[in-house]
Coordinates of C-alpha atoms in Angstrom, one line a residue:
X1 CA 31.7 9.1 -13.6
X2 CA 28.5 7.2 -14.2
X3 CA 25.2 6.3 -12.6
X4 CA 23.6 3.5 -14.6
X5 CA 19.8 2.9 -14.3
X6 CA 17.5 0.2 -15.7
X7 CA 13.8 0.6 -15.0
X8 CA 10.8 -1.6 -15.8
X9 CA 7.1 -1.0 -15.4
X10 CA 5.2 -3.5 -13.2
X11 CA 2.0 -5.3 -13.9
X12 CA 1.2 -5.4 -10.2
X13 CA -1.5 -2.9 -9.1
X14 CA 0.6 -2.2 -6.0
X15 CA 3.8 -1.4 -7.8
X16 CA 4.7 1.3 -10.3
X17 CA 8.3 0.4 -11.3
X18 CA 11.2 -1.8 -10.3
X19 CA 14.6 -0.4 -10.9
X20 CA 18.3 -1.3 -10.6
X21 CA 21.3 1.0 -10.4
X22 CA 25.0 0.8 -10.2
X23 CA 27.3 3.7 -9.3
X24 CA 30.8 4.0 -10.6
X25 CA 33.0 6.8 -9.3
X26 CA 29.9 8.8 -8.4
X27 CA 29.6 10.3 -4.9
X28 CA 26.7 12.7 -5.5
X29 CA 23.7 13.1 -7.8
X30 CA 20.9 15.5 -8.6
X31 CA 17.8 14.1 -6.8
X32 CA 14.5 14.6 -8.6
X33 CA 11.0 15.2 -7.1
X34 CA 8.8 12.1 -7.1
X35 CA 5.4 11.2 -5.8
X36 CA 5.9 7.6 -4.7
X37 CA 7.4 5.9 -1.7
X38 CA 9.6 2.9 -2.1
X39 CA 11.8 0.2 -0.8
X40 CA 15.5 0.2 -1.7
X41 CA 18.2 -2.4 -1.2
X42 CA 21.8 -1.9 -1.8
X43 CA 25.2 -3.5 -1.3
X44 CA 28.5 -1.7 -0.9
X45 CA 31.9 -3.1 0.1
X46 CA 30.4 -6.5 1.0
X47 CA 27.7 -5.0 3.3
X48 CA 24.0 -5.0 2.7
X49 CA 21.5 -2.2 3.5
X50 CA 17.8 -1.6 3.1
X51 CA 15.6 1.5 3.5
X52 CA 12.3 3.1 2.9
X53 CA 12.3 6.1 0.6
X54 CA 9.6 8.8 0.7
X55 CA 8.0 11.1 -1.8
X56 CA 10.2 14.1 -2.7
X57 CA 8.8 17.6 -3.3
X58 CA 11.8 19.3 -4.7
X59 CA 15.2 18.7 -6.4
X60 CA 18.5 18.8 -4.6
X61 CA 21.8 17.1 -4.3
X62 CA 22.0 13.7 -2.7
X63 CA 25.0 11.5 -1.7
X64 CA 25.6 8.3 -3.6
X65 CA 27.5 5.3 -2.0
X66 CA 30.4 4.8 -4.5
X67 CA 30.6 1.4 -6.1
X68 CA 27.2 0.3 -4.8
X69 CA 24.5 -1.8 -6.5
X70 CA 20.9 -1.0 -5.9
X71 CA 17.5 -2.6 -6.4
X72 CA 14.4 -0.5 -5.8
X73 CA 10.7 -0.9 -5.7
X74 CA 8.5 2.2 -6.4
X75 CA 5.0 1.6 -5.1
X76 CA 1.8 2.9 -6.7
X77 CA 0.5 6.2 -5.6
X78 CA -2.1 5.6 -2.9
X79 CA -0.4 2.6 -1.3
X80 CA 1.2 3.0 2.1
X81 CA 2.9 1.1 4.9
X82 CA 0.8 0.1 7.8
X83 CA 3.5 1.0 10.3
X84 CA 4.9 4.1 8.7
X85 CA 2.5 6.9 7.6
X86 CA 3.6 8.2 4.2
X87 CA 3.4 11.9 5.3
X88 CA 6.2 11.2 7.7
X89 CA 8.4 10.0 4.8
X90 CA 8.0 13.1 2.6
X91 CA 11.5 14.5 1.7
X92 CA 13.1 11.9 3.8
X93 CA 13.3 8.2 4.5
X94 CA 14.2 5.5 7.0
X95 CA 17.1 3.0 6.9
X96 CA 16.0 -0.4 8.1
X97 CA 18.0 -2.1 10.8
X98 CA 19.5 -5.6 11.0
X99 CA 19.8 -6.1 7.2
X100 CA 21.8 -8.9 5.7
X101 CA 22.4 -10.0 2.1
X102 CA 19.6 -12.5 2.4
X103 CA 17.0 -10.8 4.6
X104 CA 15.8 -7.5 6.0
X105 CA 13.5 -6.5 8.8
X106 CA 10.2 -4.6 8.3
X107 CA 7.2 -4.1 10.6
X108 CA 8.6 -6.6 13.2
X109 CA 9.2 -9.5 10.8
X110 CA 12.1 -10.7 8.6
X111 CA 11.6 -10.9 4.8
X112 CA 13.8 -12.2 2.0
X113 CA 15.7 -9.5 0.2
X114 CA 14.3 -9.4 -3.4
X115 CA 16.2 -9.1 -6.7
X116 CA 14.7 -7.2 -9.6
X117 CA 12.9 -10.3 -10.9
X118 CA 11.1 -11.2 -7.7
X119 CA 10.1 -7.8 -6.4
X120 CA 6.4 -8.4 -7.0
X121 CA 6.5 -11.6 -5.1
X122 CA 7.8 -9.8 -2.1
X123 CA 5.1 -7.1 -2.5
X124 CA 2.4 -9.8 -2.7
X125 CA 3.6 -11.3 0.6
X126 CA 3.6 -7.8 2.2
X127 CA 0.1 -7.2 1.0
X128 CA -1.2 -10.5 2.2
X129 CA 0.3 -9.8 5.7
X130 CA -1.4 -6.4 5.8
X131 CA 1.9 -4.5 5.9
X132 CA 1.3 -2.7 2.6
X133 CA -2.2 -1.2 2.4
X134 CA -4.2 1.4 0.3
X135 CA -7.2 3.6 0.7
X136 CA -9.9 2.5 -1.9
X137 CA -11.2 6.0 -2.2
X138 CA -7.8 7.3 -3.2
X139 CA -7.5 4.5 -5.8
X140 CA -10.9 5.6 -7.2
X141 CA -9.8 9.2 -7.4
X142 CA -6.6 8.2 -9.2
X143 CA -8.7 6.2 -11.8
X144 CA -10.7 9.4 -12.4
X145 CA -13.8 8.3 -10.4
X146 CA -15.3 10.3 -7.5
X147 CA -18.1 9.3 -5.1
X148 CA -20.6 12.2 -5.1
X149 CA -21.4 11.3 -1.5
X150 CA -17.9 12.1 -0.4
X151 CA -17.0 15.8 -0.1
X152 CA -14.0 17.3 -1.9
X153 CA -12.5 18.2 1.5
X154 CA -12.7 14.6 2.7
X155 CA -11.1 13.3 -0.6
X156 CA -8.2 15.8 -0.2
X157 CA -7.7 14.8 3.4
X158 CA -7.6 11.1 2.7
X159 CA -5.4 11.7 -0.4
X160 CA -2.9 13.6 1.7
X161 CA -3.0 10.9 4.4
X162 CA -2.3 8.2 1.9
X163 CA 0.3 10.0 -0.3
X164 CA 1.8 12.7 1.9
X165 CA 1.0 15.2 -1.0
X166 CA -1.9 17.2 -2.4
X167 CA -3.5 16.1 -5.7
X168 CA -2.1 19.4 -7.2
X169 CA 1.4 18.6 -6.1
X170 CA 1.2 15.1 -7.6
X171 CA 0.1 16.5 -10.9
X172 CA 2.8 19.1 -11.0
X173 CA 5.6 16.7 -10.1
X174 CA 4.5 14.0 -12.5
X175 CA 4.2 16.6 -15.3
X176 CA 7.7 17.9 -14.7
X177 CA 9.1 14.4 -14.7
X178 CA 7.3 13.6 -18.0
X179 CA 8.6 16.9 -19.5
X180 CA 12.2 15.9 -18.5
X181 CA 11.8 12.5 -20.3
X182 CA 10.4 14.2 -23.4
X183 CA 13.2 16.8 -23.5
X184 CA 15.9 14.1 -23.0
X185 CA 14.4 12.2 -25.9
X186 CA 14.8 15.2 -28.1
X187 CA 11.4 16.9 -28.1
X188 CA 11.7 20.7 -28.5
X189 CA 10.7 22.8 -25.4
X190 CA 7.9 24.5 -27.4
X191 CA 6.4 21.1 -28.2
X192 CA 6.6 20.0 -24.6
X193 CA 4.8 23.1 -23.5
X194 CA 1.9 22.3 -25.8
X195 CA 1.8 18.6 -25.1
X196 CA 1.8 19.0 -21.3
X197 CA -0.3 22.2 -21.2
X198 CA 2.3 24.5 -19.6
X199 CA 1.4 28.2 -20.0
X200 CA 4.7 29.0 -21.8
X201 CA 8.3 28.1 -21.9
X202 CA 9.3 30.1 -18.8
X203 CA 6.7 28.2 -16.7
X204 CA 8.2 24.9 -18.0
X205 CA 11.7 26.2 -17.1
X206 CA 10.6 27.0 -13.6
X207 CA 9.0 23.6 -13.1
X208 CA 12.2 21.9 -14.3
X209 CA 14.3 24.0 -12.0
X210 CA 12.1 23.2 -9.0
X211 CA 11.4 19.5 -9.5
X212 CA 14.2 18.2 -11.8
X213 CA 17.2 20.4 -11.3
X214 CA 18.0 20.6 -15.0
X215 CA 17.4 23.0 -17.8
X216 CA 15.9 21.9 -21.1
X217 CA 19.3 22.2 -22.7
X218 CA 21.0 20.1 -20.0
X219 CA 18.4 17.4 -20.4
X220 CA 18.8 17.3 -24.2
X221 CA 22.6 17.2 -23.9
X222 CA 22.7 14.8 -20.9
X223 CA 24.9 17.3 -19.2
X224 CA 25.7 18.4 -15.6
X225 CA 26.5 15.1 -13.9
X226 CA 24.5 12.2 -12.5
X227 CA 20.8 12.5 -12.0
X228 CA 18.3 10.2 -10.2
X229 CA 16.1 9.7 -13.2
X230 CA 16.0 7.0 -15.9
X231 CA 15.8 9.1 -19.1
X232 CA 15.5 6.1 -21.4
X233 CA 19.2 6.3 -21.9
X234 CA 20.0 3.7 -19.3
X235 CA 22.8 5.9 -18.0
X236 CA 23.6 9.5 -17.2
X237 CA 27.2 10.7 -17.1

């Protein structure tokens, strides 16, 4: 049983990562909390599908179409779709209608289905058409800047409107995902606690249980089945 991921970072300010995945004899996986929305395209048994994925606030078990191949685009935090508010996508998603192997429909228009090498070209077209947008204030906050003329309450409101999450939730989820990557790479739990400023190992364990669905030991050993996270191993078994 195998779920094979390959992930690359993007140079586009609108895109965080582009990923591909193939599933072989896998029907379920552990989902992992994430702070970004995305577009995902997959083929199974000769049919093509497309969907919008939302941020996830917790771990769980998710079905996997067996024998499918996927291409996904994870958008930068603070970007959003003009026609679909990100808060409505949290812990959910939308399957797009009328998808073929060549095209998909989004916001009333047809677009060419991308491969992993031309994902950014699609995003550029969506941005030029005004379909993918972002709040400049949120972008400033994410860069560590803050306009003194804007109240903290306004910043938080606009942050939630753009991302569907609070700034605190974004920090916690991102930290847990980084911890999982470090542990899978062989870092001791005690070192991860110090590096990521957890209070102690029990706090780290609770974060992993809530957001990743794995213990530190399971992450080190690559145990307990398929997981929706590229842990720099390119595959999880």
